[in-house]
């Protein structure tokens, strides 16, 4: 069920169905009970993530000024600085749950997503355990910039394990879903490096979303693209969620999070500030941000 703010009175549209407040609340409770019974897909246990960066002292200096300084002072590097991005967090995600990761800039949302995806070196205490292969969808997913969009569709699908016949079958729908040829025909034939960041992100999303995933990780994918694409991608996420395991969404758009998630985890300065019902957590975060 697409969980969203349930108004105090009137009807509420849930997964395309018009429900009364009571029906919507009942459906939500059922879904939560179901998720609670379901098996864990991601277990995060006392996770710490550290980044090591050079040049801690010069937060206001640009990279060029830093390099010039090093040349003048004949230093190879600035001092090594430790950024403790995730500071010992724990939670369990279960099959059927859709979890929004919210929090202010730099609070650790993308880092947590990358840790779940297994994309960070294991310089951490405790860890992340997943059932199935998590797939990270989003602006950072790697495609080949020198190849055309259409070649990337084929390679991306094969890399996800689709059979060549399935790729043939799904190819057109991926290009259509992405909408990249809509405004400027034949964009899909051009190298990816000529794409705007929005076009590239849409194509990445469309490729990744063609497959059902055990654990689907979405980083700001919803923020890219126009309203039409956002609507299509939200619908697609609902489909994936119905058929898949667990969905994590990192987004600054609280309305998107409310629309597609039933649970939210609020991170602040690398710690979990709140974890629970999406409406309660987003409301508390809003009150805190505006306060
Ligand atoms: N590659 C990196 N090297 C060094 N520090 C990093 C790196 N990536 C993130 N950080 C730092 O880790 C902390 C968490 O960053 P992260 O990108 O996870 O936050 P976020 O909540 O996703 O932020 P935003 O909402 O702005 O996207 C920040 O202090 C950031 O500066």
Tab-separated table of C-alpha atoms and ligand atoms in Angstrom:
chain	number	residue	atom	x	y	z
A	1	UNK	CA	0.000	0.000	0.000
A	2	UNK	CA	1.270	3.464	-0.767
A	3	UNK	CA	1.356	5.024	2.642
A	4	UNK	CA	0.787	8.696	2.857
A	5	UNK	CA	-0.538	11.353	5.179
A	6	UNK	CA	-4.046	10.249	5.991
A	7	UNK	CA	-6.301	13.294	6.335
A	8	UNK	CA	-8.575	13.637	9.370
A	9	UNK	CA	-11.675	13.495	7.180
A	10	UNK	CA	-12.665	12.821	3.583
A	11	UNK	CA	-11.436	10.110	1.232
A	12	UNK	CA	-7.841	9.204	0.668
A	13	UNK	CA	-6.396	7.746	-2.531
A	14	UNK	CA	-4.297	4.686	-1.726
A	15	UNK	CA	-2.697	2.673	-4.524
A	16	UNK	CA	-5.296	4.090	-6.904
A	17	UNK	CA	-8.167	3.109	-4.596
A	18	UNK	CA	-10.387	5.599	-2.795
A	19	UNK	CA	-10.543	4.671	0.882
A	20	UNK	CA	-12.054	6.222	3.984
A	21	UNK	CA	-9.653	7.280	6.737
A	22	UNK	CA	-10.574	4.185	8.768
A	23	UNK	CA	-9.982	1.864	5.817
A	24	UNK	CA	-6.660	3.510	5.054
A	25	UNK	CA	-5.512	3.231	8.669
A	26	UNK	CA	-6.630	-0.382	8.825
A	27	UNK	CA	-4.765	-1.205	5.635
A	28	UNK	CA	-1.649	0.464	6.949
A	29	UNK	CA	-1.824	-1.445	10.223
A	30	UNK	CA	-2.275	-4.716	8.303
A	31	UNK	CA	0.683	-3.963	6.104
A	32	UNK	CA	2.865	-3.142	9.098
A	33	UNK	CA	1.842	-6.303	10.896
A	34	UNK	CA	2.650	-8.254	7.719
A	35	UNK	CA	6.045	-6.571	7.411
A	36	UNK	CA	6.788	-7.266	11.077
A	37	UNK	CA	6.110	-10.966	10.483
A	38	UNK	CA	8.270	-10.981	7.401
A	39	UNK	CA	11.872	-11.982	7.341
A	40	UNK	CA	14.642	-9.404	7.722
A	41	UNK	CA	16.309	-8.299	4.491
A	42	UNK	CA	18.828	-5.830	5.919
A	43	UNK	CA	20.302	-5.890	9.389
A	44	UNK	CA	22.483	-2.933	10.319
A	45	UNK	CA	24.312	-3.499	13.554
A	46	UNK	CA	26.392	-0.831	15.247
A	47	UNK	CA	27.581	0.527	11.903
A	48	UNK	CA	30.358	3.111	11.837
A	49	UNK	CA	31.681	4.683	8.654
A	50	UNK	CA	34.812	6.824	8.581
A	51	UNK	CA	36.101	8.780	5.607
A	52	UNK	CA	39.713	9.829	5.622
A	53	UNK	CA	40.336	13.124	3.862
A	54	UNK	CA	43.332	15.357	3.408
A	55	UNK	CA	43.208	19.054	4.211
A	56	UNK	CA	41.096	19.437	7.313
A	57	UNK	CA	42.319	22.862	8.241
A	58	UNK	CA	41.369	24.618	5.030
A	59	UNK	CA	37.632	24.286	4.940
A	60	UNK	CA	37.328	27.680	3.308
A	61	UNK	CA	40.229	27.240	0.918
A	62	UNK	CA	39.684	25.917	-2.587
A	63	UNK	CA	41.544	22.901	-3.953
A	64	UNK	CA	43.836	25.071	-6.102
A	65	UNK	CA	44.821	27.297	-3.167
A	66	UNK	CA	45.491	24.183	-1.091
A	67	UNK	CA	47.696	22.718	-3.825
A	68	UNK	CA	49.615	26.010	-4.196
A	69	UNK	CA	50.160	26.146	-0.443
A	70	UNK	CA	51.504	22.623	-0.444
A	71	UNK	CA	53.913	23.503	-3.265
A	72	UNK	CA	55.132	26.595	-1.425
A	73	UNK	CA	55.580	24.734	1.819
A	74	UNK	CA	56.911	21.621	0.070
A	75	UNK	CA	54.336	19.418	1.749
A	76	UNK	CA	52.967	16.403	-0.067
A	77	UNK	CA	49.590	16.480	1.662
A	78	UNK	CA	47.655	18.426	4.182
A	79	UNK	CA	46.984	16.642	7.460
A	80	UNK	CA	44.861	13.530	7.279
A	81	UNK	CA	41.427	14.183	8.767
A	82	UNK	CA	38.868	11.669	9.911
A	83	UNK	CA	35.213	12.263	9.055
A	84	UNK	CA	33.047	10.041	11.237
A	85	UNK	CA	30.013	9.985	8.917
A	86	UNK	CA	28.010	7.162	10.589
A	87	UNK	CA	28.415	6.823	14.336
A	88	UNK	CA	27.183	3.429	15.407
A	89	UNK	CA	23.658	2.907	14.116
A	90	UNK	CA	21.486	-0.210	14.246
A	91	UNK	CA	18.137	-1.189	12.733
A	92	UNK	CA	16.402	-4.075	10.963
A	93	UNK	CA	14.528	-3.763	7.657
A	94	UNK	CA	12.051	-6.423	6.614
A	95	UNK	CA	10.568	-7.745	3.398
A	96	UNK	CA	7.661	-5.576	2.276
A	97	UNK	CA	8.872	-2.410	3.989
A	98	UNK	CA	9.568	0.840	2.212
A	99	UNK	CA	11.853	3.040	4.286
A	100	UNK	CA	12.591	6.728	3.710
A	101	UNK	CA	15.955	8.024	4.897
A	102	UNK	CA	15.633	11.679	5.809
A	103	UNK	CA	17.807	14.263	7.555
A	104	UNK	CA	19.659	17.462	6.869
A	105	UNK	CA	22.586	17.874	4.459
A	106	UNK	CA	25.599	15.844	5.458
A	107	UNK	CA	23.691	13.786	8.045
A	108	UNK	CA	24.868	10.503	6.485
A	109	UNK	CA	21.927	9.326	4.332
A	110	UNK	CA	23.878	8.591	1.138
A	111	UNK	CA	26.705	7.077	3.147
A	112	UNK	CA	24.272	4.687	4.823
A	113	UNK	CA	22.799	3.747	1.455
A	114	UNK	CA	26.258	3.085	0.024
A	115	UNK	CA	27.135	0.986	3.081
A	116	UNK	CA	23.997	-1.137	2.567
A	117	UNK	CA	24.891	-1.514	-1.112
A	118	UNK	CA	28.318	-2.807	-0.073
A	119	UNK	CA	30.072	0.016	-1.877
A	120	UNK	CA	32.197	1.259	1.005
A	121	UNK	CA	35.473	-0.225	2.176
A	122	UNK	CA	34.975	-2.104	5.399
A	123	UNK	CA	36.539	0.449	7.718
A	124	UNK	CA	33.745	0.060	10.139
A	125	UNK	CA	32.884	-1.427	13.445
A	126	UNK	CA	29.909	-3.760	13.341
A	127	UNK	CA	28.276	-4.033	9.996
A	128	UNK	CA	25.575	-4.575	7.475
A	129	UNK	CA	24.043	-7.946	6.690
A	130	UNK	CA	21.758	-8.339	3.708
A	131	UNK	CA	19.577	-11.102	2.355
A	132	UNK	CA	19.943	-10.992	-1.416
A	133	UNK	CA	21.879	-8.565	-3.536
A	134	UNK	CA	21.040	-4.904	-2.850
A	135	UNK	CA	20.816	-2.695	-5.943
A	136	UNK	CA	21.606	0.977	-5.772
A	137	UNK	CA	19.529	3.048	-8.146
A	138	UNK	CA	20.373	6.595	-8.574
A	139	UNK	CA	22.562	9.321	-9.758
A	140	UNK	CA	25.757	7.461	-8.976
A	141	UNK	CA	25.016	4.174	-10.675
A	142	UNK	CA	27.822	3.617	-13.167
A	143	UNK	CA	27.103	3.500	-16.875
A	144	UNK	CA	29.602	3.952	-19.691
A	145	UNK	CA	29.761	7.558	-20.710
A	146	UNK	CA	31.315	6.992	-24.125
A	147	UNK	CA	28.605	4.582	-25.191
A	148	UNK	CA	25.171	5.567	-26.425
A	149	UNK	CA	22.134	5.390	-24.209
A	150	UNK	CA	20.827	2.391	-26.132
A	151	UNK	CA	24.105	0.439	-25.705
A	152	UNK	CA	24.003	1.261	-22.005
A	153	UNK	CA	20.472	-0.089	-21.787
A	154	UNK	CA	21.639	-3.397	-23.247
A	155	UNK	CA	24.820	-3.595	-21.142
A	156	UNK	CA	23.047	-2.475	-17.982
A	157	UNK	CA	20.354	-5.131	-18.407
A	158	UNK	CA	22.891	-7.865	-19.122
A	159	UNK	CA	24.911	-6.752	-16.089
A	160	UNK	CA	21.794	-7.135	-13.956
A	161	UNK	CA	21.516	-10.716	-15.161
A	162	UNK	CA	18.719	-10.419	-17.730
A	163	UNK	CA	18.750	-12.939	-20.581
A	164	UNK	CA	19.498	-11.386	-24.033
A	165	UNK	CA	15.941	-12.276	-25.134
A	166	UNK	CA	14.529	-10.437	-22.121
A	167	UNK	CA	16.719	-7.450	-22.961
A	168	UNK	CA	15.296	-7.402	-26.489
A	169	UNK	CA	11.800	-7.637	-25.118
A	170	UNK	CA	12.236	-4.856	-22.552
A	171	UNK	CA	14.500	-2.520	-24.487
A	172	UNK	CA	11.787	-0.339	-26.036
A	173	UNK	CA	9.853	0.009	-22.805
A	174	UNK	CA	12.996	1.154	-20.967
A	175	UNK	CA	13.688	3.887	-23.536
A	176	UNK	CA	10.031	4.912	-23.479
A	177	UNK	CA	9.861	4.933	-19.693
A	178	UNK	CA	12.935	7.157	-19.485
A	179	UNK	CA	11.297	9.614	-21.894
A	180	UNK	CA	14.724	10.778	-23.127
A	181	UNK	CA	13.679	10.696	-26.787
A	182	UNK	CA	10.446	12.575	-26.162
A	183	UNK	CA	11.693	16.135	-26.444
A	184	UNK	CA	14.771	15.555	-28.603
A	185	UNK	CA	14.409	12.497	-30.853
A	186	UNK	CA	17.326	10.050	-31.085
A	187	UNK	CA	18.873	11.125	-27.787
A	188	UNK	CA	19.120	7.418	-27.000
A	189	UNK	CA	21.529	7.037	-29.921
A	190	UNK	CA	23.911	9.700	-28.606
A	191	UNK	CA	26.791	9.007	-26.177
A	192	UNK	CA	25.779	9.290	-22.528
A	193	UNK	CA	28.409	12.001	-21.998
A	194	UNK	CA	26.247	14.373	-24.049
A	195	UNK	CA	23.267	13.895	-21.696
A	196	UNK	CA	22.131	16.393	-19.116
A	197	UNK	CA	22.400	15.087	-15.570
A	198	UNK	CA	18.601	14.735	-15.489
A	199	UNK	CA	18.517	12.685	-18.715
A	200	UNK	CA	21.322	10.426	-17.475
A	201	UNK	CA	19.632	9.898	-14.113
A	202	UNK	CA	16.331	9.062	-15.794
A	203	UNK	CA	17.960	6.487	-18.021
A	204	UNK	CA	19.774	4.898	-15.058
A	205	UNK	CA	16.564	4.708	-13.107
A	206	UNK	CA	14.676	3.209	-16.062
A	207	UNK	CA	17.299	0.510	-16.591
A	208	UNK	CA	17.544	-0.461	-12.929
A	209	UNK	CA	13.789	-0.370	-12.376
A	210	UNK	CA	13.147	-2.982	-15.062
A	211	UNK	CA	14.181	-5.750	-12.715
A	212	UNK	CA	12.682	-6.861	-9.441
A	213	UNK	CA	15.095	-6.391	-6.580
A	214	UNK	CA	15.476	-7.997	-3.174
A	215	UNK	CA	16.667	-4.734	-1.700
A	216	UNK	CA	16.231	-1.623	-3.782
A	217	UNK	CA	18.169	1.513	-2.801
A	218	UNK	CA	17.115	4.785	-4.390
A	219	UNK	CA	19.188	7.917	-3.923
A	220	UNK	CA	17.318	11.066	-4.832
A	221	UNK	CA	16.186	9.399	-8.053
A	222	UNK	CA	12.796	10.942	-7.576
A	223	UNK	CA	14.209	14.435	-7.490
A	224	UNK	CA	15.422	14.155	-11.066
A	225	UNK	CA	13.246	14.601	-14.051
A	226	UNK	CA	10.084	16.511	-14.641
A	227	UNK	CA	6.754	15.994	-12.921
A	228	UNK	CA	5.665	13.349	-15.457
A	229	UNK	CA	8.778	11.261	-14.931
A	230	UNK	CA	8.550	11.638	-11.172
A	231	UNK	CA	4.993	10.338	-11.257
A	232	UNK	CA	5.988	7.381	-13.451
A	233	UNK	CA	8.965	6.547	-11.261
A	234	UNK	CA	6.895	6.703	-8.083
A	235	UNK	CA	4.408	4.301	-9.652
A	236	UNK	CA	7.231	2.004	-10.695
A	237	UNK	CA	8.651	2.035	-7.166
A	238	UNK	CA	5.246	1.013	-5.846
A	239	UNK	CA	5.213	-1.923	-8.297
A	240	UNK	CA	8.714	-2.912	-7.282
A	241	UNK	CA	7.736	-2.637	-3.672
A	242	UNK	CA	4.686	-4.813	-4.114
A	243	UNK	CA	6.761	-7.503	-5.777
A	244	UNK	CA	10.100	-7.030	-4.147
A	245	UNK	CA	11.697	-7.142	-0.797
A	246	UNK	CA	12.606	-3.848	0.750
A	247	UNK	CA	12.910	-0.375	-0.695
A	248	UNK	CA	15.088	2.395	0.769
A	249	UNK	CA	14.595	5.922	-0.532
A	250	UNK	CA	16.885	8.858	0.247
A	251	UNK	CA	15.072	12.073	-0.469
A	252	UNK	CA	14.735	15.643	0.657
A	253	UNK	CA	11.172	15.626	-0.644
A	254	UNK	CA	9.120	14.711	2.405
A	255	UNK	CA	5.958	14.454	0.328
A	256	UNK	CA	7.568	11.790	-1.894
A	257	UNK	CA	8.760	9.954	1.194
A	258	UNK	CA	5.256	10.060	2.665
A	259	UNK	CA	3.793	8.868	-0.614
A	260	UNK	CA	5.954	5.831	-1.077
A	261	UNK	CA	7.229	4.875	2.360
A	262	UNK	CA	5.563	3.436	5.424
A	263	UNK	CA	8.546	3.920	7.686
A	264	UNK	CA	11.152	6.655	7.977
A	265	UNK	CA	14.565	6.807	9.582
A	266	UNK	CA	15.736	10.298	10.464
A	267	UNK	CA	19.507	10.666	10.550
A	268	UNK	CA	21.269	13.635	12.072
A	269	UNK	CA	25.058	13.986	12.339
A	270	UNK	CA	25.552	10.273	11.691
A	271	UNK	CA	23.097	9.085	14.354
A	272	UNK	CA	19.506	7.870	14.203
A	273	UNK	CA	17.373	10.606	15.670
A	274	UNK	CA	14.079	8.805	15.118
A	275	UNK	CA	12.877	5.590	13.460
A	276	UNK	CA	9.215	4.734	13.022
A	277	UNK	CA	5.958	5.583	11.313
A	278	UNK	CA	6.555	7.762	8.258
A	279	UNK	CA	4.016	10.428	9.260
A	280	UNK	CA	5.332	10.765	12.791
A	281	UNK	CA	8.981	10.875	11.802
A	282	UNK	CA	8.526	13.338	8.917
A	283	UNK	CA	6.337	15.576	11.104
A	284	UNK	CA	8.975	15.602	13.869
A	285	UNK	CA	11.696	16.340	11.324
A	286	UNK	CA	9.663	19.182	9.832
A	287	UNK	CA	9.018	20.686	13.253
A	288	UNK	CA	12.734	20.422	14.076
A	289	UNK	CA	13.811	21.954	10.726
A	290	UNK	CA	11.386	24.861	11.058
A	291	UNK	CA	12.029	25.363	14.747
B	1	LIG	N1	33.785	10.633	-0.214
B	1	LIG	C1	33.787	11.345	0.932
B	1	LIG	N2	34.947	11.736	1.480
B	1	LIG	C2	34.955	12.428	2.638
B	1	LIG	N3	33.862	12.783	3.334
B	1	LIG	C3	32.680	12.417	2.820
B	1	LIG	C4	32.580	11.692	1.597
B	1	LIG	N4	31.258	11.468	1.323
B	1	LIG	C5	30.573	12.037	2.355
B	1	LIG	N5	31.423	12.610	3.238
B	1	LIG	C6	31.065	13.300	4.497
B	1	LIG	O1	30.295	12.392	5.268
B	1	LIG	C7	29.201	13.071	5.889
B	1	LIG	C8	27.879	12.438	5.431
B	1	LIG	O2	27.720	12.682	4.046
B	1	LIG	P1	26.495	12.086	3.182
B	1	LIG	O3	26.751	12.407	1.755
B	1	LIG	O4	26.297	10.667	3.550
B	1	LIG	O5	25.297	12.948	3.765
B	1	LIG	P2	23.805	13.122	3.182
B	1	LIG	O6	22.916	13.068	4.375
B	1	LIG	O7	23.550	12.151	2.091
B	1	LIG	O8	23.886	14.608	2.635
B	1	LIG	P3	23.002	15.364	1.507
B	1	LIG	O9	21.607	15.452	2.043
B	1	LIG	O10	23.650	16.701	1.449
B	1	LIG	O11	23.115	14.601	0.230
B	1	LIG	C9	29.352	14.533	5.527
B	1	LIG	O12	30.065	15.170	6.556
B	1	LIG	C10	30.175	14.503	4.252
B	1	LIG	O13	30.927	15.686	4.137
